[in-house]
Amino acid sequence: MTQRTGKAANGRVPNPTKRLRLGLGIMLTLLLVVGGKLFLVQGLDVGGMAEAALNKRMTQTVLPAERGSILDSSGTVLANSVIRYNVVVDQRLNTKTETFKRLDESKEKLVDVSRDQGLTELAAVLGMDKDAIEEAVTGDSRYYIVAKDVKPDVEDRISKLQIPGIVTEGISKRVYPNGSVAGGIIGFLKDGTTGQAGIEQTQDELLRGKDGERLFEIGADGLRIPVGVDELTPPEDGKDVKLTINSDLQYFAQQAIQSQSDKLGAEWGVIIVMDAKTGDLVAMADTNSPDPNDPGRVAAKDRGVRAVTAAYEPGSVQKMMTVAALIEEGKAGPLDTFTLGPTYTVNGQTFSDSFAHGTEERTLAGILGYSMNTGTVMAGQRLSKEQRYEWLKKFGIGEAPDVGLPATASGILTPWEQWDGRQEYTVLFGQGVSQSTLQTVRAFQSVANNGVMLQPRLIDSYISPDGTEEKVPAAPSRQVVSDSTAQQVQDILESAVTEGQIKDAAIDGYRVGAKTGTSESPCDDGAGFCGYTASIVGMAPMDDPRFIVEVVLQRPKGSIYGITQGPVFRSVMSQALRTYNVQPSTGEPARLPQFAK
């Protein structure tokens, strides 16, 4: 049998080598295409697919910054934050996991850990029963809290366990150790994070700091990849805010004004204690002061600081400014005399005093010492209307003091061109004008400080987390009256205590100067007047005045002529002098005659 050779249709014999080469060429071409694609995807990542995949695997945990503390002048903590964590589980991820891998740092390799072992370790770290942990992590909930308020060191140990589905959430708890002491000044937080009132509100940005974060990779099964990306951006804690407030004196003042307000059925009361040499507010007390731990327990109207927010007609405390202006302008001196009848009428406006008297010869000192409206108007006429207005402005009336608290009142000082026929005289004794308690205290501070007005200070310094303290510079001072005028006004104020009607403000061992004030209080609906505002403001020791104290009560009940704030003033001023170890007076007190000789 003859063997036949295979031929193609065209009669040619096929070439095996050529076929092999063609096949190899096709394979190389395919490999080149695939390799190029892999190079584009994995090497150049033109479409960002690798980055997108990484981002999809990344999980972020916020590391909250610690909110700065609020401190009193001696460093006592008034507000403090503590960082705590909630331990949270995604039960779906944990329940379906029998084993997981954990990086053993000591051996630098991955090890297998059973779910049961992980939960046993978690129970030990949390100090919980193993069965309770098992129950908490079992189920189909995406979010279940296993434990609350875990401390940072415990949170760190939990993170290192790397148990599937277990994460921690940082929370910040604000604590106010002294309760309602300076509660309105300190303020409180909204939803535990944002300042809502007081220093917490105005200093929120500095106090809150900047949160950090932790980024790590998780796999498609929801488990953390032990050798994957793990990036930590530490939080930047907030700064502490140190106040000028003395918390012990603040407590004493709050108790004093609350007791007086309750005794007389007043709507509210305030006390301010200011250091005349520095402008520091060492106490600023309100009745019904809120406890920042639970501010909702008091009415919303009581949660602020009325010493700076409430503007009212100050009454006769304003006579000090009229007397100072007369002396500085050379219009009158402390012993100048004025003949005063039972009433005084000028330009159709009649004025009377709070007590009945016949025609008397009074000194300027006696006019203030007995708080006479008739004499104040008679003497004040020597100042033009424009001068009266300008002197009130010089003493800071109409100018809101900036002490770092919200809603600070500037009061009302109407331009002198708009005064009516009566207001041009009533402003001389504190009616037809309104101001806050702090504005009145600031005016008296200038007289106590040799005529130099210092702006009130409530924030003393900011303290960084590393302990660096940055003092808040004092605002520029200004000379309101001369040293000579200030001394003469001090003598007049002291004589109001030694010779005038304010004898119950006297303090054994210390020379004291003071002035009382009473004014009608407008009704809340603006229709007429409802009650009175009663106050006293003074300074001590008069040898070299150190402190200014003002006591104010709004609408106390009873006869206004029977109400005196002298004992409360005396109590708080005495406490301030003791607290700061101010030496008793050594010189003789001023005793300017109240009547003409």
Coordinates of C-alpha atoms in Angstrom, one line a residue:
M1 CA 0.0 0.0 0.0
T2 CA 1.4 3.3 -1.0
Q3 CA 1.7 6.1 1.7
R4 CA 0.2 9.4 0.6
T5 CA 1.5 12.9 1.6
G6 CA -1.0 15.5 2.9
K7 CA -1.5 18.6 0.8
A8 CA -3.4 21.7 1.0
A9 CA -6.2 22.5 -1.4
N10 CA -3.7 24.4 -3.5
G11 CA -1.4 21.4 -3.5
R12 CA 1.1 22.9 -1.1
V13 CA 2.4 21.0 1.9
P14 CA 1.6 22.9 5.4
N15 CA 4.6 24.3 7.3
P16 CA 4.4 23.4 11.1
T17 CA 7.1 25.9 12.1
K18 CA 5.2 28.7 10.5
R19 CA 2.0 27.7 12.5
L20 CA 4.0 27.6 15.7
R21 CA 5.4 31.0 15.1
L22 CA 2.0 32.4 14.4
G23 CA 0.6 30.9 17.6
L24 CA 3.4 32.2 19.6
G25 CA 3.0 35.7 18.1
I26 CA -0.7 35.8 19.0
M27 CA 0.1 34.6 22.6
L28 CA 2.8 37.2 23.0
T29 CA 0.5 39.9 21.7
L30 CA -2.2 38.9 24.2
L31 CA 0.4 38.8 27.0
L32 CA 1.6 42.2 26.0
V33 CA -1.9 43.6 26.0
V34 CA -2.7 42.0 29.4
G35 CA 0.6 43.1 30.9
G36 CA 0.1 46.7 29.7
K37 CA -3.3 46.7 31.2
L38 CA -1.9 45.5 34.5
F39 CA 0.8 48.1 34.3
L40 CA -1.8 50.8 33.7
V41 CA -4.0 49.6 36.5
Q42 CA -1.4 48.7 39.1
G43 CA 1.5 50.8 38.1
L44 CA 0.2 54.0 36.7
D45 CA -3.4 53.6 38.0
V46 CA -4.6 56.1 35.4
G47 CA -8.2 55.7 36.4
G48 CA -7.4 55.9 40.2
M49 CA -8.9 52.5 40.7
A50 CA -6.3 51.4 43.3
E51 CA -6.7 54.6 45.2
A52 CA -10.5 54.3 45.0
A53 CA -10.2 50.7 46.3
L54 CA -8.0 51.9 49.2
N55 CA -10.3 54.7 50.1
K56 CA -13.2 52.2 50.2
R57 CA -11.3 50.1 52.6
M58 CA -10.4 53.0 54.9
T59 CA -12.3 53.6 58.1
Q60 CA -12.0 56.9 60.1
T61 CA -12.4 57.2 63.9
V62 CA -12.6 60.7 65.4
L63 CA -10.2 61.3 68.3
P64 CA -11.9 64.2 70.2
A65 CA -9.8 67.1 71.5
E66 CA -10.0 67.7 75.2
R67 CA -11.9 70.9 75.9
G68 CA -9.9 73.4 78.0
S69 CA -10.8 74.1 81.6
I70 CA -12.1 77.3 83.1
L71 CA -10.2 78.3 86.2
D72 CA -10.6 80.9 88.9
S73 CA -7.8 83.3 89.8
S74 CA -6.0 80.8 92.0
G75 CA -6.3 77.9 89.5
T76 CA -9.3 76.3 91.1
V77 CA -11.2 74.3 88.4
L78 CA -14.7 75.8 87.7
A79 CA -15.3 73.8 84.5
N80 CA -13.4 70.7 83.3
S81 CA -13.8 68.1 80.5
V82 CA -12.9 64.5 80.7
I83 CA -12.5 62.3 77.6
R84 CA -14.5 59.1 77.6
Y85 CA -15.3 56.4 75.0
N86 CA -18.3 54.3 74.2
V87 CA -17.5 50.7 73.1
V88 CA -19.7 49.9 70.1
V89 CA -20.3 46.7 68.1
D90 CA -21.6 45.9 64.7
Q91 CA -23.2 42.6 65.7
R92 CA -23.5 41.3 62.2
L93 CA -19.7 41.3 61.7
N94 CA -18.9 39.9 65.1
T95 CA -21.5 37.1 65.2
K96 CA -20.4 35.6 61.9
T97 CA -16.7 35.6 62.8
E98 CA -15.2 32.4 64.3
T99 CA -11.5 33.4 64.1
F100 CA -9.7 36.5 63.1
K101 CA -6.1 37.6 62.7
R102 CA -4.2 39.9 65.0
L103 CA -0.8 41.3 64.7
D104 CA 1.4 40.0 67.4
E105 CA 3.8 42.9 67.9
S106 CA 6.3 40.9 70.0
K107 CA 6.7 38.3 67.2
E108 CA 6.0 40.7 64.4
K109 CA 3.6 38.3 62.7
L110 CA -0.1 37.6 62.3
V111 CA -1.6 35.1 64.6
D112 CA -5.1 33.5 64.6
V113 CA -7.4 34.4 67.5
S114 CA -10.7 32.7 68.2
R115 CA -13.8 34.8 68.7
D116 CA -14.3 33.3 72.1
Q117 CA -10.7 34.3 73.2
G118 CA -11.3 37.8 71.9
L119 CA -14.5 38.2 73.9
T120 CA -12.8 36.8 77.0
E121 CA -10.1 39.4 76.7
L122 CA -12.6 42.2 76.1
A123 CA -14.5 41.2 79.2
A124 CA -11.3 41.3 81.2
V125 CA -10.4 44.8 79.9
L126 CA -13.9 46.2 80.6
G127 CA -14.2 44.4 83.9
M128 CA -17.5 42.8 82.7
D129 CA -18.9 39.3 82.9
K130 CA -18.1 37.2 79.8
D131 CA -21.7 36.2 79.3
A132 CA -22.8 39.8 79.3
I133 CA -20.2 40.6 76.6
E134 CA -21.4 37.6 74.6
E135 CA -25.0 38.8 74.8
A136 CA -24.1 42.3 73.8
V137 CA -22.2 41.4 70.7
T138 CA -24.6 38.7 69.4
G139 CA -27.4 39.7 67.1
D140 CA -28.0 41.5 63.8
S141 CA -27.8 45.2 64.9
R142 CA -25.4 47.4 63.1
Y143 CA -24.9 49.6 66.1
Y144 CA -25.1 48.4 69.7
I145 CA -23.3 50.0 72.7
V146 CA -21.4 47.5 74.8
A147 CA -20.0 49.9 77.4
K148 CA -20.2 53.6 78.1
D149 CA -17.8 56.2 79.6
V150 CA -14.6 54.1 79.1
K151 CA -11.4 55.8 80.1
P152 CA -8.7 56.5 77.4
D153 CA -6.2 53.9 78.7
V154 CA -8.9 51.3 78.6
E155 CA -9.9 52.4 75.1
D156 CA -6.3 51.9 73.9
R157 CA -6.2 48.4 75.2
I158 CA -9.5 47.6 73.5
S159 CA -8.3 48.9 70.1
K160 CA -5.2 46.6 70.3
L161 CA -7.5 43.6 70.7
Q162 CA -8.7 44.2 67.0
I163 CA -11.9 42.2 67.6
P164 CA -14.1 42.2 64.4
G165 CA -17.0 44.7 64.6
I166 CA -15.8 46.3 67.9
V167 CA -15.0 50.0 67.6
T168 CA -14.8 52.9 70.1
E169 CA -16.4 56.4 69.9
G170 CA -14.9 59.3 71.7
I171 CA -17.1 61.5 73.8
S172 CA -16.4 64.5 76.0
K173 CA -18.1 65.1 79.3
R174 CA -18.2 68.6 80.8
V175 CA -18.1 68.8 84.6
Y176 CA -18.6 71.8 86.9
P177 CA -17.2 70.9 90.3
N178 CA -18.5 74.0 92.1
G179 CA -22.1 73.8 90.9
S180 CA -23.8 77.2 90.8
V181 CA -20.7 79.2 92.0
A182 CA -20.2 81.7 89.2
G183 CA -22.6 79.6 87.1
G184 CA -23.8 82.5 85.0
I185 CA -20.3 83.6 84.3
I186 CA -19.1 80.2 83.3
G187 CA -22.1 79.3 81.1
F188 CA -22.8 75.8 79.9
L189 CA -22.7 73.7 76.7
K190 CA -25.4 72.8 74.2
D191 CA -25.5 69.1 73.4
G192 CA -22.3 68.7 75.5
T193 CA -20.2 70.2 72.7
T194 CA -20.8 73.9 71.9
G195 CA -20.7 76.8 74.3
Q196 CA -24.2 78.1 74.9
A197 CA -23.7 80.9 77.5
G198 CA -21.1 82.8 79.5
I199 CA -17.4 82.1 79.0
E200 CA -18.2 78.7 77.5
Q201 CA -19.9 80.6 74.6
T202 CA -17.6 83.6 74.0
Q203 CA -14.4 81.5 74.4
D204 CA -15.7 78.4 72.6
E205 CA -13.2 78.3 69.8
L206 CA -10.2 78.5 72.1
L207 CA -11.7 76.1 74.6
R208 CA -12.7 73.4 72.1
G209 CA -9.3 72.7 70.5
K210 CA -9.1 70.6 67.3
D211 CA -10.2 67.0 67.0
G212 CA -7.7 64.3 65.7
E213 CA -8.4 61.1 63.8
R214 CA -7.3 57.5 63.3
L215 CA -7.5 56.0 59.8
F216 CA -7.2 52.2 59.3
E217 CA -8.0 49.6 56.6
I218 CA -10.7 47.0 56.7
G219 CA -11.2 44.1 54.4
A220 CA -14.2 43.1 52.3
D221 CA -15.3 41.0 55.3
G222 CA -15.4 44.0 57.5
L223 CA -12.4 43.0 59.5
R224 CA -9.5 45.3 60.3
I225 CA -6.4 44.5 58.2
P226 CA -3.6 44.1 60.8
V227 CA -0.8 45.1 58.4
G228 CA -2.8 47.7 56.5
V229 CA -2.7 51.4 56.7
D230 CA -2.9 52.8 60.3
E231 CA -2.5 56.6 60.4
L232 CA -2.9 58.6 63.6
T233 CA -3.4 62.4 63.7
P234 CA -3.3 63.4 67.4
P235 CA -6.0 65.9 68.6
E236 CA -5.0 69.4 69.7
D237 CA -6.5 70.0 73.1
G238 CA -8.1 73.4 73.8
K239 CA -6.7 76.1 76.0
D240 CA -7.6 76.7 79.6
V241 CA -9.2 80.1 80.4
K242 CA -8.2 81.6 83.7
L243 CA -10.6 84.2 85.2
T244 CA -10.0 87.0 87.7
I245 CA -12.8 85.6 89.9
N246 CA -12.0 84.4 93.4
S247 CA -14.3 81.5 93.8
D248 CA -14.4 81.7 97.6
L249 CA -15.4 85.4 97.5
Q250 CA -17.8 84.7 94.7
Y251 CA -19.6 82.0 96.8
F252 CA -19.8 84.5 99.8
A253 CA -21.2 87.2 97.6
Q254 CA -23.8 84.9 96.0
Q255 CA -25.0 83.8 99.4
A256 CA -25.2 87.4 100.6
I257 CA -27.2 88.7 97.7
Q258 CA -29.5 85.6 97.6
S259 CA -30.3 86.0 101.3
Q260 CA -31.0 89.7 101.0
S261 CA -33.2 89.2 97.9
D262 CA -35.2 86.4 99.6
K263 CA -35.6 88.5 102.7
L264 CA -37.0 91.5 100.9
G265 CA -38.8 89.6 98.1
A266 CA -36.8 91.2 95.3
E267 CA -37.1 90.0 91.7
W268 CA -33.3 89.8 91.4
G269 CA -30.1 91.2 92.9
V270 CA -26.5 91.5 92.0
I271 CA -23.2 92.2 93.7
I272 CA -19.9 93.2 92.1
V273 CA -16.5 93.3 93.7
M274 CA -13.8 95.0 91.7
D275 CA -10.1 95.5 92.4
A276 CA -9.7 99.3 92.0
K277 CA -6.0 99.0 91.2
T278 CA -6.3 96.5 88.4
G279 CA -9.9 96.5 87.2
D280 CA -10.1 92.8 88.0
L281 CA -13.6 91.5 88.8
V282 CA -13.0 89.3 91.8
A283 CA -16.7 88.6 92.3
M284 CA -19.8 89.1 90.2
A285 CA -22.8 87.5 92.0
D286 CA -26.4 87.0 90.8
T287 CA -29.4 85.7 92.5
N288 CA -30.7 82.3 91.3
S289 CA -27.4 81.5 89.7
P290 CA -27.6 78.5 87.4
D291 CA -25.8 75.3 88.0
P292 CA -24.1 74.6 84.6
N293 CA -24.4 70.8 85.3
D294 CA -28.2 71.3 85.0
P295 CA -29.0 74.9 83.8
G296 CA -32.6 74.0 83.0
R297 CA -33.4 74.0 86.7
V298 CA -33.6 77.8 86.7
A299 CA -35.6 80.1 84.4
A300 CA -34.0 81.2 81.2
K301 CA -33.9 84.8 82.4
D302 CA -31.7 83.8 85.3
R303 CA -29.0 82.1 83.3
G304 CA -27.1 85.2 82.3
V305 CA -25.1 87.7 84.3
R306 CA -27.3 90.7 85.1
A307 CA -24.4 92.7 86.4
V308 CA -23.5 93.2 82.7
T309 CA -26.8 92.5 80.9
A310 CA -29.4 94.5 82.9
A311 CA -29.5 98.2 82.3
Y312 CA -31.7 100.3 84.7
E313 CA -31.9 103.9 86.0
P314 CA -29.2 104.1 88.6
G315 CA -30.6 106.8 90.8
S316 CA -28.6 108.8 93.2
V317 CA -25.3 106.9 92.8
Q318 CA -25.0 109.1 89.7
K319 CA -24.6 112.2 91.9
M320 CA -21.0 111.2 92.4
M321 CA -20.4 112.0 88.7
T322 CA -22.2 115.3 88.9
V323 CA -20.1 116.3 91.9
A324 CA -16.8 115.2 90.2
A325 CA -17.7 117.2 87.1
L326 CA -18.4 120.3 89.1
I327 CA -15.1 120.1 90.9
E328 CA -13.1 119.3 87.8
E329 CA -14.7 122.1 85.8
G330 CA -14.0 124.5 88.7
K331 CA -17.7 125.2 89.2
A332 CA -17.9 124.2 92.9
G333 CA -15.8 122.8 95.7
P334 CA -16.7 120.3 98.5
L335 CA -17.4 123.1 101.0
D336 CA -19.3 125.5 98.7
T337 CA -22.7 126.3 100.3
F338 CA -26.2 126.3 98.8
T339 CA -29.4 127.6 100.2
L340 CA -32.0 124.9 99.8
G341 CA -35.7 125.1 100.5
P342 CA -38.2 122.2 100.8
T343 CA -38.4 122.1 97.0
Y344 CA -36.6 123.6 94.1
T345 CA -38.2 124.8 90.9
V346 CA -36.3 125.7 87.7
N347 CA -37.8 126.3 84.2
G348 CA -41.2 125.0 85.4
Q349 CA -39.7 121.8 86.8
T350 CA -40.1 121.1 90.5
F351 CA -37.8 118.8 92.5
S352 CA -38.0 117.5 96.1
D353 CA -36.0 115.3 98.4
S354 CA -36.7 112.0 100.0
F355 CA -37.0 113.6 103.4
A356 CA -38.9 116.7 104.6
H357 CA -36.8 119.7 105.6
G358 CA -37.0 123.5 105.8
T359 CA -34.7 126.0 104.3
E360 CA -31.1 124.9 105.0
E361 CA -27.6 125.9 104.2
R362 CA -25.9 122.9 102.8
T363 CA -22.3 122.2 101.6
L364 CA -21.7 120.4 98.3
A365 CA -20.5 117.5 100.5
G366 CA -23.7 117.7 102.5
I367 CA -25.8 117.6 99.3
L368 CA -24.3 114.2 98.4
G369 CA -24.1 113.0 102.0
Y370 CA -27.8 113.4 102.4
S371 CA -28.5 112.6 98.7
M372 CA -30.5 115.8 98.0
N373 CA -32.1 116.1 94.6
T374 CA -32.8 119.8 95.2
G375 CA -29.2 120.6 95.8
T376 CA -27.9 118.4 93.0
V377 CA -30.1 120.2 90.5
M378 CA -29.1 123.6 91.9
A379 CA -25.4 122.9 91.8
G380 CA -25.6 120.9 88.5
Q381 CA -27.1 123.9 86.7
R382 CA -23.6 125.4 86.7
L383 CA -22.8 122.8 84.1
S384 CA -24.2 123.3 80.6
K385 CA -26.4 120.6 79.1
E386 CA -23.6 119.6 76.8
Q387 CA -21.1 119.4 79.7
R388 CA -23.5 117.2 81.7
Y389 CA -23.7 114.8 78.7
E390 CA -20.0 114.8 78.0
W391 CA -19.1 114.1 81.6
L392 CA -21.5 111.1 81.7
K393 CA -19.7 109.8 78.6
K394 CA -16.3 110.4 80.2
F395 CA -17.4 108.2 83.1
G396 CA -18.3 105.4 80.6
I397 CA -22.1 105.8 80.5
G398 CA -23.4 104.6 77.2
E399 CA -20.2 102.5 76.6
A400 CA -20.5 98.7 77.1
P401 CA -17.6 97.3 79.1
D402 CA -16.1 94.3 77.2
V403 CA -15.3 91.6 79.7
G404 CA -15.8 88.6 77.5
L405 CA -19.4 87.9 78.3
P406 CA -22.4 87.8 75.9
A407 CA -25.2 90.4 75.8
T408 CA -23.3 93.1 77.6
A409 CA -25.5 96.2 77.9
S410 CA -24.4 99.7 76.9
G411 CA -27.4 101.4 78.5
I412 CA -29.1 104.5 77.2
L413 CA -27.6 107.9 77.2
T414 CA -29.7 110.1 75.0
P415 CA -27.8 113.0 73.2
W416 CA -28.2 116.2 75.1
E417 CA -29.9 117.9 72.1
Q418 CA -32.8 115.5 72.5
W419 CA -33.4 116.0 76.3
D420 CA -36.7 117.4 77.3
G421 CA -37.3 120.1 79.9
R422 CA -37.1 117.6 82.8
Q423 CA -34.5 115.1 81.6
E424 CA -31.8 117.8 81.4
Y425 CA -32.0 118.0 85.2
T426 CA -32.9 114.4 86.1
V427 CA -29.7 113.0 84.5
L428 CA -27.8 114.9 87.2
F429 CA -29.2 112.4 89.8
G430 CA -29.5 109.2 87.8
Q431 CA -32.9 109.3 86.1
G432 CA -33.5 109.7 82.4
V433 CA -30.4 107.6 81.8
S434 CA -29.8 103.8 82.1
Q435 CA -26.7 101.7 82.7
S436 CA -25.5 98.4 84.0
T437 CA -24.2 97.7 87.5
L438 CA -20.7 97.2 85.9
Q439 CA -20.8 100.6 84.3
T440 CA -21.5 102.2 87.6
V441 CA -18.7 100.3 89.3
R442 CA -16.3 101.3 86.5
A443 CA -17.1 105.0 87.1
F444 CA -16.5 104.7 90.9
Q445 CA -13.2 102.7 90.1
S446 CA -11.8 105.8 88.3
V447 CA -12.4 108.0 91.4
A448 CA -10.9 105.3 93.7
N449 CA -7.8 105.0 91.4
N450 CA -6.8 108.7 91.4
G451 CA -8.9 109.6 88.5
V452 CA -7.6 106.8 86.1
M453 CA -10.3 104.6 84.7
L454 CA -9.2 101.0 84.0
Q455 CA -11.4 98.7 81.9
P456 CA -12.9 95.9 83.9
R457 CA -11.1 92.5 83.5
L458 CA -12.7 89.1 83.8
I459 CA -10.3 87.0 81.7
D460 CA -6.9 87.0 83.2
S461 CA -5.0 84.6 80.9
Y462 CA -5.0 81.6 78.5
I463 CA -3.1 78.5 79.3
S464 CA -1.9 76.2 76.5
P465 CA -1.9 72.4 76.9
D466 CA 1.9 72.5 77.5
G467 CA 1.4 74.9 80.4
T468 CA 2.4 78.1 78.7
E469 CA 0.4 81.0 80.1
E470 CA -0.5 84.0 78.0
K471 CA -1.7 87.0 80.0
V472 CA -4.6 89.0 78.5
P473 CA -3.3 92.6 78.2
A474 CA -5.2 95.2 80.0
A475 CA -7.2 97.6 77.8
P476 CA -5.9 101.2 77.6
S477 CA -6.7 103.3 80.7
R478 CA -7.8 106.9 80.6
Q479 CA -7.6 109.8 83.0
V480 CA -11.2 110.8 83.7
V481 CA -10.6 113.5 86.4
S482 CA -7.4 114.8 88.0
D483 CA -5.8 113.3 91.0
S484 CA -6.8 116.3 93.0
T485 CA -10.5 116.0 92.0
A486 CA -10.5 112.3 92.7
Q487 CA -9.2 112.9 96.2
Q488 CA -11.8 115.6 96.9
V489 CA -14.6 113.2 95.7
Q490 CA -13.2 110.4 97.9
D491 CA -13.4 112.8 100.9
I492 CA -17.0 113.6 100.0
L493 CA -17.9 109.9 99.7
E494 CA -16.2 109.1 103.0
S495 CA -18.0 112.0 104.7
A496 CA -21.3 110.5 103.5
V497 CA -20.5 107.6 105.8
T498 CA -18.9 109.4 108.7
E499 CA -21.2 112.5 108.7
G500 CA -24.1 111.7 106.3
Q501 CA -26.8 109.2 106.0
I502 CA -24.9 106.1 105.1
K503 CA -23.5 105.2 108.6
D504 CA -24.5 101.6 108.3
A505 CA -21.9 101.1 105.6
A506 CA -19.1 101.7 108.1
I507 CA -16.6 98.9 108.8
D508 CA -14.6 98.7 112.1
G509 CA -11.0 99.3 111.5
Y510 CA -11.3 100.5 107.9
R511 CA -12.2 103.9 106.4
V512 CA -15.1 103.6 103.9
G513 CA -16.7 105.9 101.3
A514 CA -20.1 105.1 99.8
K515 CA -23.2 106.4 98.0
T516 CA -26.7 105.0 97.9
G517 CA -29.2 105.1 95.0
T518 CA -32.9 104.6 94.5
S519 CA -34.9 104.9 91.3
E520 CA -38.3 104.0 90.0
S521 CA -38.3 100.8 87.9
P522 CA -40.4 100.8 84.7
C523 CA -43.1 98.1 84.4
D524 CA -42.3 95.2 82.1
D525 CA -45.0 96.3 79.7
G526 CA -43.5 99.8 79.6
A527 CA -46.7 101.4 81.1
G528 CA -45.7 103.4 84.2
F529 CA -43.5 102.3 87.1
C530 CA -43.6 99.1 89.2
G531 CA -41.4 99.3 92.2
Y532 CA -37.9 100.6 92.8
T533 CA -34.3 99.7 92.1
A534 CA -32.2 100.1 95.3
S535 CA -28.4 100.2 95.4
I536 CA -25.3 101.1 97.3
V537 CA -21.8 101.4 95.9
G538 CA -18.6 102.2 97.9
M539 CA -14.9 101.8 98.3
A540 CA -12.4 100.9 101.0
P541 CA -10.0 101.5 102.6
M542 CA -10.1 105.2 101.9
D543 CA -6.4 105.6 102.9
D544 CA -5.7 104.0 99.5
P545 CA -8.9 102.4 98.0
R546 CA -8.4 98.8 97.0
F547 CA -12.0 97.5 96.3
I548 CA -15.2 98.7 94.9
V549 CA -18.4 96.9 95.9
E550 CA -21.9 97.5 94.6
V551 CA -25.1 95.9 95.8
V552 CA -28.3 96.2 93.7
L553 CA -31.8 94.9 94.4
Q554 CA -34.6 95.1 91.8
R555 CA -38.1 95.8 93.1
P556 CA -37.7 94.8 96.7
K557 CA -41.0 94.7 98.6
G558 CA -41.9 97.1 101.4
S559 CA -41.3 100.8 102.0
I560 CA -38.4 102.0 100.0
Y561 CA -37.4 104.3 102.9
G562 CA -37.0 101.3 105.2
I563 CA -34.8 99.4 102.8
T564 CA -31.0 99.6 103.3
Q565 CA -28.2 97.7 101.6
G566 CA -25.6 99.0 104.0
P567 CA -25.3 95.8 106.0
V568 CA -24.9 93.6 102.9
F569 CA -22.3 96.0 101.5
R570 CA -20.4 96.0 104.8
S571 CA -20.5 92.2 104.9
V572 CA -19.1 91.7 101.4
M573 CA -16.6 94.5 101.6
S574 CA -15.3 93.1 104.9
Q575 CA -14.9 89.7 103.4
A576 CA -13.0 91.1 100.4
L577 CA -10.6 92.9 102.7
R578 CA -10.0 89.8 104.8
T579 CA -9.6 87.5 101.7
Y580 CA -6.9 89.7 100.3
N581 CA -5.3 90.6 103.7
V582 CA -5.7 94.3 103.3
Q583 CA -4.3 96.1 106.3
P584 CA -6.6 98.2 108.5
S585 CA -6.7 102.0 108.1
T586 CA -4.2 104.1 110.0
G587 CA -5.2 107.7 109.0
E588 CA -8.0 109.8 110.3
P589 CA -11.3 109.6 108.2
A590 CA -12.6 112.5 106.3
R591 CA -15.4 114.4 108.1
L592 CA -16.4 117.2 105.8
P593 CA -19.2 119.3 107.3
Q594 CA -22.7 118.7 105.8
F595 CA -24.1 122.1 106.7
A596 CA -22.7 125.6 106.3
K597 CA -21.0 126.9 109.5

